[in-house]
Short mmCIF file of C-alpha atoms in Angstrom, two decimals:
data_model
loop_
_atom_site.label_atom_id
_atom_site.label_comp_id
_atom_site.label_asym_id
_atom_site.label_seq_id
_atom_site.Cartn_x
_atom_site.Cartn_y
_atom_site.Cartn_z
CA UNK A 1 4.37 2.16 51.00
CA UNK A 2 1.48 4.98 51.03
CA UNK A 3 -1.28 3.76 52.76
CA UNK A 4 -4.36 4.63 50.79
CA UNK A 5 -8.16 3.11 51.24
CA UNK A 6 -9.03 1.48 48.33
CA UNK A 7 -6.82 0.96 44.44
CA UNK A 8 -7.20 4.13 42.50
CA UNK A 9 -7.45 3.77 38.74
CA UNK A 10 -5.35 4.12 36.49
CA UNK A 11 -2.60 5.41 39.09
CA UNK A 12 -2.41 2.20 40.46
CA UNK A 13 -1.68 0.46 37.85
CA UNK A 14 2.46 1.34 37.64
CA UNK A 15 5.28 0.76 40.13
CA UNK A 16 4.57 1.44 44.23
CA UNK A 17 7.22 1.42 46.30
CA UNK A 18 6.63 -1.60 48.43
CA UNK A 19 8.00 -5.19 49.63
CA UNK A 20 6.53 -6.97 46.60
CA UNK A 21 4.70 -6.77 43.73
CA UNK A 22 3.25 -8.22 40.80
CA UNK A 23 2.10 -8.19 37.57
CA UNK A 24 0.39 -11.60 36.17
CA UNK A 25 -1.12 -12.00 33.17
CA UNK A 26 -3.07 -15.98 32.53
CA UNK A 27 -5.32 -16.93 29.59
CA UNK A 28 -6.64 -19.75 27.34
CA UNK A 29 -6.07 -19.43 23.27
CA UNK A 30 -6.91 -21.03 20.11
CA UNK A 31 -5.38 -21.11 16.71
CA UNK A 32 -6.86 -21.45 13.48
CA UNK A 33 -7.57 -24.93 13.21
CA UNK A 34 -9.09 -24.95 16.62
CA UNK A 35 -6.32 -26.22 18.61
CA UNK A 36 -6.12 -24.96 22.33
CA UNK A 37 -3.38 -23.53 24.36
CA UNK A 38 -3.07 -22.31 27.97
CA UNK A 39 -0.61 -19.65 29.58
CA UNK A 40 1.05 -17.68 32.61
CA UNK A 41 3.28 -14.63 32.45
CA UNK A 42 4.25 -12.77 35.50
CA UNK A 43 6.85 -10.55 36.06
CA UNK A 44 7.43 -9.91 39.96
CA UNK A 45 9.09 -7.48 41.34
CA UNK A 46 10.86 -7.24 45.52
CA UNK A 47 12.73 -5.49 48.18
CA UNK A 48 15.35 -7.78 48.82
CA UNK A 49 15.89 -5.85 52.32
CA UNK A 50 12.74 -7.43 53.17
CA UNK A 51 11.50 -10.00 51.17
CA UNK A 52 13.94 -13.19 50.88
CA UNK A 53 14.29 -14.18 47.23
CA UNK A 54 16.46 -16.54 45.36
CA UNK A 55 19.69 -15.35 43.64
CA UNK A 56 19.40 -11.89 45.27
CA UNK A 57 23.07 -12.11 45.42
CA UNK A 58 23.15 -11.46 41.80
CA UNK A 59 21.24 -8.26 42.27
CA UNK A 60 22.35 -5.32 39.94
CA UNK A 61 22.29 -1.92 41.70
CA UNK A 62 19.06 -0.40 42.38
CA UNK A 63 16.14 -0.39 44.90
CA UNK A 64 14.50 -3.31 43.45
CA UNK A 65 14.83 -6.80 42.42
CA UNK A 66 13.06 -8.22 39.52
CA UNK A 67 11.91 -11.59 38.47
CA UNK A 68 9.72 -13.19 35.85
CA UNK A 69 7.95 -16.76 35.26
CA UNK A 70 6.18 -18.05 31.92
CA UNK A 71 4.63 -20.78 30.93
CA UNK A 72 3.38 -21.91 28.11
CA UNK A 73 0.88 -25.14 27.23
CA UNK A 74 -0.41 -26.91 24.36
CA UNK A 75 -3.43 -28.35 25.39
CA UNK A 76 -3.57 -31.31 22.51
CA UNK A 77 -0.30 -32.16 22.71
CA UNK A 78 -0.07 -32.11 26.60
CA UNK A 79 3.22 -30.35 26.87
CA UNK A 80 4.01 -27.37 28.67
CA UNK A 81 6.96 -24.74 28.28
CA UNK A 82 7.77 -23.59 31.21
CA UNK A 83 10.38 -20.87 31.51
CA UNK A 84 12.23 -19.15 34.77
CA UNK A 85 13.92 -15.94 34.78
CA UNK A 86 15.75 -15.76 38.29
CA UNK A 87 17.40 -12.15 37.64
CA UNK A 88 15.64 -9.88 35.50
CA UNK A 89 17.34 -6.62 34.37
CA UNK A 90 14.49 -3.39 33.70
CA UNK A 91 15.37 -0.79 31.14
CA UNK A 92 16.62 2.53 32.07
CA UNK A 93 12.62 3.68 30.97
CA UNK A 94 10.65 1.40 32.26
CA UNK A 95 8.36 2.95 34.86
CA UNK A 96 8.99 6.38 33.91
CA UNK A 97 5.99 7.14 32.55
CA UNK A 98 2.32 7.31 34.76
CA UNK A 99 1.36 3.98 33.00
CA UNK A 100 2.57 0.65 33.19
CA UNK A 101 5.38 -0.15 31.04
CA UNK A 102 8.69 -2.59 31.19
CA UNK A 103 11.28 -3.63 29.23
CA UNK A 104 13.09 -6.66 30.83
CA UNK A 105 15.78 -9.41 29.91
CA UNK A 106 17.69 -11.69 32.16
CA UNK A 107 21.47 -12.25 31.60
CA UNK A 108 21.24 -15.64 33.20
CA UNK A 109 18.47 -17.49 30.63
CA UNK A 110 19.41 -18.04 26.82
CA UNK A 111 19.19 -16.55 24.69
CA UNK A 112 20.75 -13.94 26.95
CA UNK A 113 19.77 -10.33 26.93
CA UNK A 114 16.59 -11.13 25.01
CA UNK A 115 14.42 -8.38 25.61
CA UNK A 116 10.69 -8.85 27.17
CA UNK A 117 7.89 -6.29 27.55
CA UNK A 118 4.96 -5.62 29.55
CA UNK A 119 2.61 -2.75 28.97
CA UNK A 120 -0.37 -1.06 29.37
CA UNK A 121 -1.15 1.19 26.42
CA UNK A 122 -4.57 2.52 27.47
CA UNK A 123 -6.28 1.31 30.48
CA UNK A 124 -7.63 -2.09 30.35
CA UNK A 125 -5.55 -2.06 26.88
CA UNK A 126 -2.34 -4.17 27.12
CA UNK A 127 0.64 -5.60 25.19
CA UNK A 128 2.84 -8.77 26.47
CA UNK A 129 6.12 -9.91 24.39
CA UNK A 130 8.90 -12.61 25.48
CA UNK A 131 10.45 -15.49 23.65
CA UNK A 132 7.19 -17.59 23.50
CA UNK A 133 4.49 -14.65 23.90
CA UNK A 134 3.52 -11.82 21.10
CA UNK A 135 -0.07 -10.32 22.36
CA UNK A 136 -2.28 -8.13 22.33
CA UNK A 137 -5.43 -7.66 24.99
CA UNK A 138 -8.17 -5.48 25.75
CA UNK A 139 -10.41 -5.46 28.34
CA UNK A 140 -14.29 -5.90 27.94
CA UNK A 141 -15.10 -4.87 31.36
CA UNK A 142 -13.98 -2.30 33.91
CA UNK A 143 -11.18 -3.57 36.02
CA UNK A 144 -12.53 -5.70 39.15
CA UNK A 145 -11.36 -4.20 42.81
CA UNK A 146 -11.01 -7.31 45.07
CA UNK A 147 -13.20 -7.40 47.72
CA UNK A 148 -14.99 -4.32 46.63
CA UNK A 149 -12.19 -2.21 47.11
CA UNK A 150 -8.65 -3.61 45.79
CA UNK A 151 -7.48 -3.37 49.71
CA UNK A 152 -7.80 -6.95 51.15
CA UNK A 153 -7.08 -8.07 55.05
CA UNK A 154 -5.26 -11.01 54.69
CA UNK A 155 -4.65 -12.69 58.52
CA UNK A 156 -1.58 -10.72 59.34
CA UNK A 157 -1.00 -8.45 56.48
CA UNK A 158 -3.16 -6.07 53.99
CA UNK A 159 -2.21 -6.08 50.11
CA UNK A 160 -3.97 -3.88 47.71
CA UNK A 161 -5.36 -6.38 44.57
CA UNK A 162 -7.19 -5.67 41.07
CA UNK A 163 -8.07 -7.76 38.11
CA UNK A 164 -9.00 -7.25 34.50
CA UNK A 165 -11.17 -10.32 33.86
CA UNK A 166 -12.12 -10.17 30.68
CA UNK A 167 -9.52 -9.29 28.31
CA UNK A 168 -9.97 -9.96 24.77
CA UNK A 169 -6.93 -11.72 23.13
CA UNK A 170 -5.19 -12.30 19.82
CA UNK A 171 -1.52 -12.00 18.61
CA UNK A 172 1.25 -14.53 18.16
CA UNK A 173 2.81 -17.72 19.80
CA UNK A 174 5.80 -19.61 19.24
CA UNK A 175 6.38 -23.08 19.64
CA UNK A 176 9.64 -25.15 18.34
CA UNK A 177 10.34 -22.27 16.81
CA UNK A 178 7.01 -22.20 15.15
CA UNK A 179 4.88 -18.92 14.95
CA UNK A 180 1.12 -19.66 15.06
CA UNK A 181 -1.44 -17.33 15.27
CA UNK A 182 -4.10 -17.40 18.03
CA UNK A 183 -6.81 -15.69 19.56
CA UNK A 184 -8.63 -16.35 23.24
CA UNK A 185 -9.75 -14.55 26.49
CA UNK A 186 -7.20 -13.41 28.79
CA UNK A 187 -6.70 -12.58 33.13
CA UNK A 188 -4.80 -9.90 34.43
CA UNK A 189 -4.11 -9.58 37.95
CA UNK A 190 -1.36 -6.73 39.46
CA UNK A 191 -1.02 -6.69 43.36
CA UNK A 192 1.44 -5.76 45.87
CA UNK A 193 1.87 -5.41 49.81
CA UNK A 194 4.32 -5.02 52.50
CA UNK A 195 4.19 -8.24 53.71
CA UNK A 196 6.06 -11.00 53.38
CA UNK A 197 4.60 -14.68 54.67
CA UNK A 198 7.19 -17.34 54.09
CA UNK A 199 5.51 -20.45 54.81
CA UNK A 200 2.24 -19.58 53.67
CA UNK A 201 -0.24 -21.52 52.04
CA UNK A 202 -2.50 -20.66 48.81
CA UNK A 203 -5.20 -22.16 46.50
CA UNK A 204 -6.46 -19.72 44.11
CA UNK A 205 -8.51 -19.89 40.94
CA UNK A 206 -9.80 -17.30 38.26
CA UNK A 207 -12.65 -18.07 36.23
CA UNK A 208 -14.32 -17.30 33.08
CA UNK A 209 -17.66 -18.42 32.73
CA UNK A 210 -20.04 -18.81 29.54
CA UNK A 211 -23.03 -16.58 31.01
CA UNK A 212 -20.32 -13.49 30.81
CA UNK A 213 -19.48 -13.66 34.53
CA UNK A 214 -15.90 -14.34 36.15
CA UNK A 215 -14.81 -15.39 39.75
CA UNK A 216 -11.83 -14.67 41.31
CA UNK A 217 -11.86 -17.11 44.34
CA UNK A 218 -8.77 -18.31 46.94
CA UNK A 219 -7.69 -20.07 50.19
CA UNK A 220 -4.94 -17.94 51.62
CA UNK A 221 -3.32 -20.00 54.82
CA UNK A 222 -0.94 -18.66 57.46
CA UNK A 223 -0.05 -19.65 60.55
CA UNK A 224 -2.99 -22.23 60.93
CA UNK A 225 -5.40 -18.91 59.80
CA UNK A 226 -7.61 -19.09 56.58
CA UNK A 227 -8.76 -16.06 54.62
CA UNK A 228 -11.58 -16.73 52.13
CA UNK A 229 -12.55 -14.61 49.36
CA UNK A 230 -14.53 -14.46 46.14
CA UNK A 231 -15.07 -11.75 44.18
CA UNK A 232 -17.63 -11.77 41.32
CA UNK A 233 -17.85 -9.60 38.02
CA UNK A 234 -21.32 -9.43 36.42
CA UNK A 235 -22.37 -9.35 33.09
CA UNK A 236 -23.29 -5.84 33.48
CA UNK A 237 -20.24 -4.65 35.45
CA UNK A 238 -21.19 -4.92 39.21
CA UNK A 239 -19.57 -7.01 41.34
CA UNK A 240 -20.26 -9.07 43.99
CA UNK A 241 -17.79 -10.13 47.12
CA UNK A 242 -18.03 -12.72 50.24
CA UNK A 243 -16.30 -14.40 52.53
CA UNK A 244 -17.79 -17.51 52.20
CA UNK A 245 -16.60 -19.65 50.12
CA UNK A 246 -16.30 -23.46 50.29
CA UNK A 247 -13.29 -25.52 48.31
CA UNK A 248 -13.65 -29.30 48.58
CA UNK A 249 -10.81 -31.18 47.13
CA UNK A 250 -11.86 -34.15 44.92
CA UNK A 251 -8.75 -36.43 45.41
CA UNK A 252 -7.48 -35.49 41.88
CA UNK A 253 -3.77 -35.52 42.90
CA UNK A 254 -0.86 -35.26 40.69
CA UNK A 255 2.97 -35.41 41.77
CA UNK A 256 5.53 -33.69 40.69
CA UNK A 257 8.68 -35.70 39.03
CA UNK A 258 11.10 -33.60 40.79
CA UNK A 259 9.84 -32.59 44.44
CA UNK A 260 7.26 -35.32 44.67
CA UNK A 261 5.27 -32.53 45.51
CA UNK A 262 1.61 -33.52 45.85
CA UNK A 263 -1.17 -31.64 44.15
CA UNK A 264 -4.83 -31.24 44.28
CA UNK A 265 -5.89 -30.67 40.84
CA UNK A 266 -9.82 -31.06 40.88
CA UNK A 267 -11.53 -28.79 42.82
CA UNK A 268 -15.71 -28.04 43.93
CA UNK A 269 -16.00 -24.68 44.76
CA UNK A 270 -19.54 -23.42 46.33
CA UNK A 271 -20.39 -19.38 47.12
CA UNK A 272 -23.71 -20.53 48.13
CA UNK A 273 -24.71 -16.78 49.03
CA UNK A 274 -24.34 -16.47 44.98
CA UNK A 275 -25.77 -19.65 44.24
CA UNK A 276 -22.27 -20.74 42.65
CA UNK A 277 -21.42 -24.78 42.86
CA UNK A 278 -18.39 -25.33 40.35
CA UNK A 279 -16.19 -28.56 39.25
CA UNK A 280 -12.88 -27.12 38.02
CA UNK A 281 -10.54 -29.87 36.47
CA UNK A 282 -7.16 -29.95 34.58
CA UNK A 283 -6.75 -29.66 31.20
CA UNK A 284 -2.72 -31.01 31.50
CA UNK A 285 -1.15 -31.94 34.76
CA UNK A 286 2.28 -31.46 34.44
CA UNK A 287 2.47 -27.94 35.15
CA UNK A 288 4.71 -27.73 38.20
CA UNK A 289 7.34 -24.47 38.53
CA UNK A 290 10.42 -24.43 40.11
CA UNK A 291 12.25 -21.12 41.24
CA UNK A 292 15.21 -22.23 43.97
CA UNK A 293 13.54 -23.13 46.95
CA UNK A 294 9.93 -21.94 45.70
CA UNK A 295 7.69 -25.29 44.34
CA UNK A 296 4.05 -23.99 42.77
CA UNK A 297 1.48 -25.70 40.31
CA UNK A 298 -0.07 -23.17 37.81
CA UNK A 299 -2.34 -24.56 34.94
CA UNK A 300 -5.90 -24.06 33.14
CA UNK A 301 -8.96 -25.61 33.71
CA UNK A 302 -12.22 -26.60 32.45
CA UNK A 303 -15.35 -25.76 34.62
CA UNK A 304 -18.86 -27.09 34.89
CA UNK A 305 -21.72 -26.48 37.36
CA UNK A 306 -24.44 -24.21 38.06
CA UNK A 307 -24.88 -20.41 38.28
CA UNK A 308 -27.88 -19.50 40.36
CA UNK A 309 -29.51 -22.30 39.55
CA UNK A 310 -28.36 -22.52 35.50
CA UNK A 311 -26.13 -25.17 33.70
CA UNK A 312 -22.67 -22.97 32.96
CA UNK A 313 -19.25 -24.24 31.67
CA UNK A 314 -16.28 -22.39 31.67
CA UNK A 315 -12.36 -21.89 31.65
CA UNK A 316 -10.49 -20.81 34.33
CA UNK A 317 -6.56 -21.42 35.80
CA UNK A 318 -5.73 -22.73 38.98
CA UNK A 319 -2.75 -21.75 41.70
CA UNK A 320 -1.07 -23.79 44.20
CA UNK A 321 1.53 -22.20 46.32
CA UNK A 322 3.08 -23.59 49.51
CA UNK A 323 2.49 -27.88 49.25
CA UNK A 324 5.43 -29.23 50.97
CA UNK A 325 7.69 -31.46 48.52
CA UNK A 326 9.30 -35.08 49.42
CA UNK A 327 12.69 -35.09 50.42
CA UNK A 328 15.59 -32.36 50.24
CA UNK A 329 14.54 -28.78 49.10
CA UNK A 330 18.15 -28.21 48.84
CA UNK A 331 18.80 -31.22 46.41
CA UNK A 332 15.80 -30.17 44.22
CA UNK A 333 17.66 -26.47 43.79
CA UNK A 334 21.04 -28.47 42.93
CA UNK A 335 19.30 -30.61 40.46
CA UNK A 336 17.63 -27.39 38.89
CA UNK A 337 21.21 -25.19 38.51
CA UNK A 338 22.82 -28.96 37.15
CA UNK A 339 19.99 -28.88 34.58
CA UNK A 340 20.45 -25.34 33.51
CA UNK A 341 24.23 -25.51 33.22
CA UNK A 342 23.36 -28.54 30.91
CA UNK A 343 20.93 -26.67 28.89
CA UNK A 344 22.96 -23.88 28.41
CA UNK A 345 26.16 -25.92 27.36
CA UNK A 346 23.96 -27.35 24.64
CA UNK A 347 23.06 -24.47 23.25
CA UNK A 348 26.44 -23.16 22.51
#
């Protein structure tokens, strides 16, 4: 991977040739009658000479594999969608152009061959599609470089990491086959290293707050080694970054029905340099994701606390990579292929 000082916009914003890489979208949305949804869409792409993955035995020829993750939640209902794409398959002209833009299916989901897209028509100006997702989002704000510069020291590895905080969102959703329209405030976040940390431990949160700022804040743990970060985008564009940062778990723990995986949900998070002291809770718990021998939480939250010194409330969506499930890793995998072959016969 070229080794360059800081992200460079909008260059950066396409396909680098390193280990892994991602592109990850989040956001909360609301329909018509004022009923709320939540969701995730990432697609993810690796080097499968260097970076483990599952099913990389099903690779199709090229350089790189590709794999994609979406969720989607309806907040009054408390139900979640969650989809896996283990093996995704990239158009011929995806990538070809200096922007970012994919075309991807997977021949092992259903309905097979059913074409996703990710794309960036403009900078800060995207469009999402896939079976659950039609929309549209725009950014309000220039695009946030983590740390001040997008290229963030991370114990034993550097990745290079931007965001587009506040991305103004409408378009289309589909639930039980249901189209509903909706509109909302949207995340974006595209990184990629060489690195790869199996093992490693993550809390991480994005933030939307009602005075017009957003936080990016996480806990990245490796080989007994924090790293601590926030990164803060103004209401008038300039940004603010530290080290310090304080998470305090509030014993707000939810397990997952399949690993027994353990969860902190409810968070305090304090930047005292910014005179930041946040709650962040849940809005549904049963957000848990499965991908072979991977086990991660990923779900929206509601925030409350004080911004230098002022009431604020908020939105926001919370991470949680690396908790250790209960039990066989290698029986949760076999349940999870069972399940799919049982999906997939009833569909036929």
């Amino acid at each position: 991977m070229k080794v360059s000082a800081k992200v460079k916009l909008p260059e950066d914003g396409t396909l680098h040739r390193s280990w892994i890489e991602w592109w990850y979208f989040n956001g909360h949305l609301t329909d018509g009658e004022g009923r709320k949804y939540a969701y995730m869409n990432c697609l993810f792409k690796a080097d499968p000479k260097k970076i483990k993955i599952p099913f990389s035995k099903y690779l199709p020829s090229g350089r790189y594999f590709y794999f994609a993750h979406h969720i989607l939640s309806d907040i009054k209902r408390q139900k979640s969608y969650p989809v896996v794409k283990p093996v995704c398959i990239v158009t011929k002209d995806s990538f070809t152009d200096k922007s970012f833009d994919v075309s991807y299916s997977s021949p092992l989901t259903l309905p097979a061959f059913m074409a996703s897209e990710m794309s960036e028509i403009e900078p800060g100006h995207f469009h999402m599609k896939n079976e659950n997702l039609d929309l549209h989002l725009r950014s309000k704000k220039p695009a946030l470089l983590e740390g001040g510069t997008g290229l963030v020291d991370i114990n034993t590895h550097k990745t290079y990491y931007y965001s587009y905080t506040d991305l103004e969102t409408e378009g289309v959703i589909t639930i039980g086959g249901k189209r509903i329209k909706v509109k909302g405030q949207s995340w974006f976040d595209h990184e990629w290293s060489d690195a790869h940390a199996p093992g490693a431990e993550w809390t991480w949160f994005s933030m939307h707050l009602n005075n017009d700022v957003e936080i990016i804040c996480f806990d990245f743990a490796e080989k007994e080694k924090h790293t601590r970060l926030a990164s803060i985008m103004l209401p008038n564009n300039k940004t603010l970054h530290t080290s310090k940062v304080e998470f305090i778990d509030l014993k707000d723990h939810w397990t997952g029905p399949k690993t027994k995986t353990i969860y902190p949900l409810s968070w305090q998070i304090k930047i005292p340099k910014y005179g930041v002291n946040l709650v962040a809770r849940p809005l549904i718990r049963g957000q848990e994701m499965l991908y072979g021998f991977l086990n991660y939480w990923e779900g929206p939250l509601a925030i409350k606390g004080t911004f230098r010194g002022k009431a604020v409330s908020g939105k926001g969506f919370l991470e949680l990579v690396g908790r250790p499930i209960a039990g066989s890793r290698l029986k949760v995998v076999q349940e999870q292929i069972a399940e799919a072959i049982k999906k997939t016969a009833a569909r036929k």
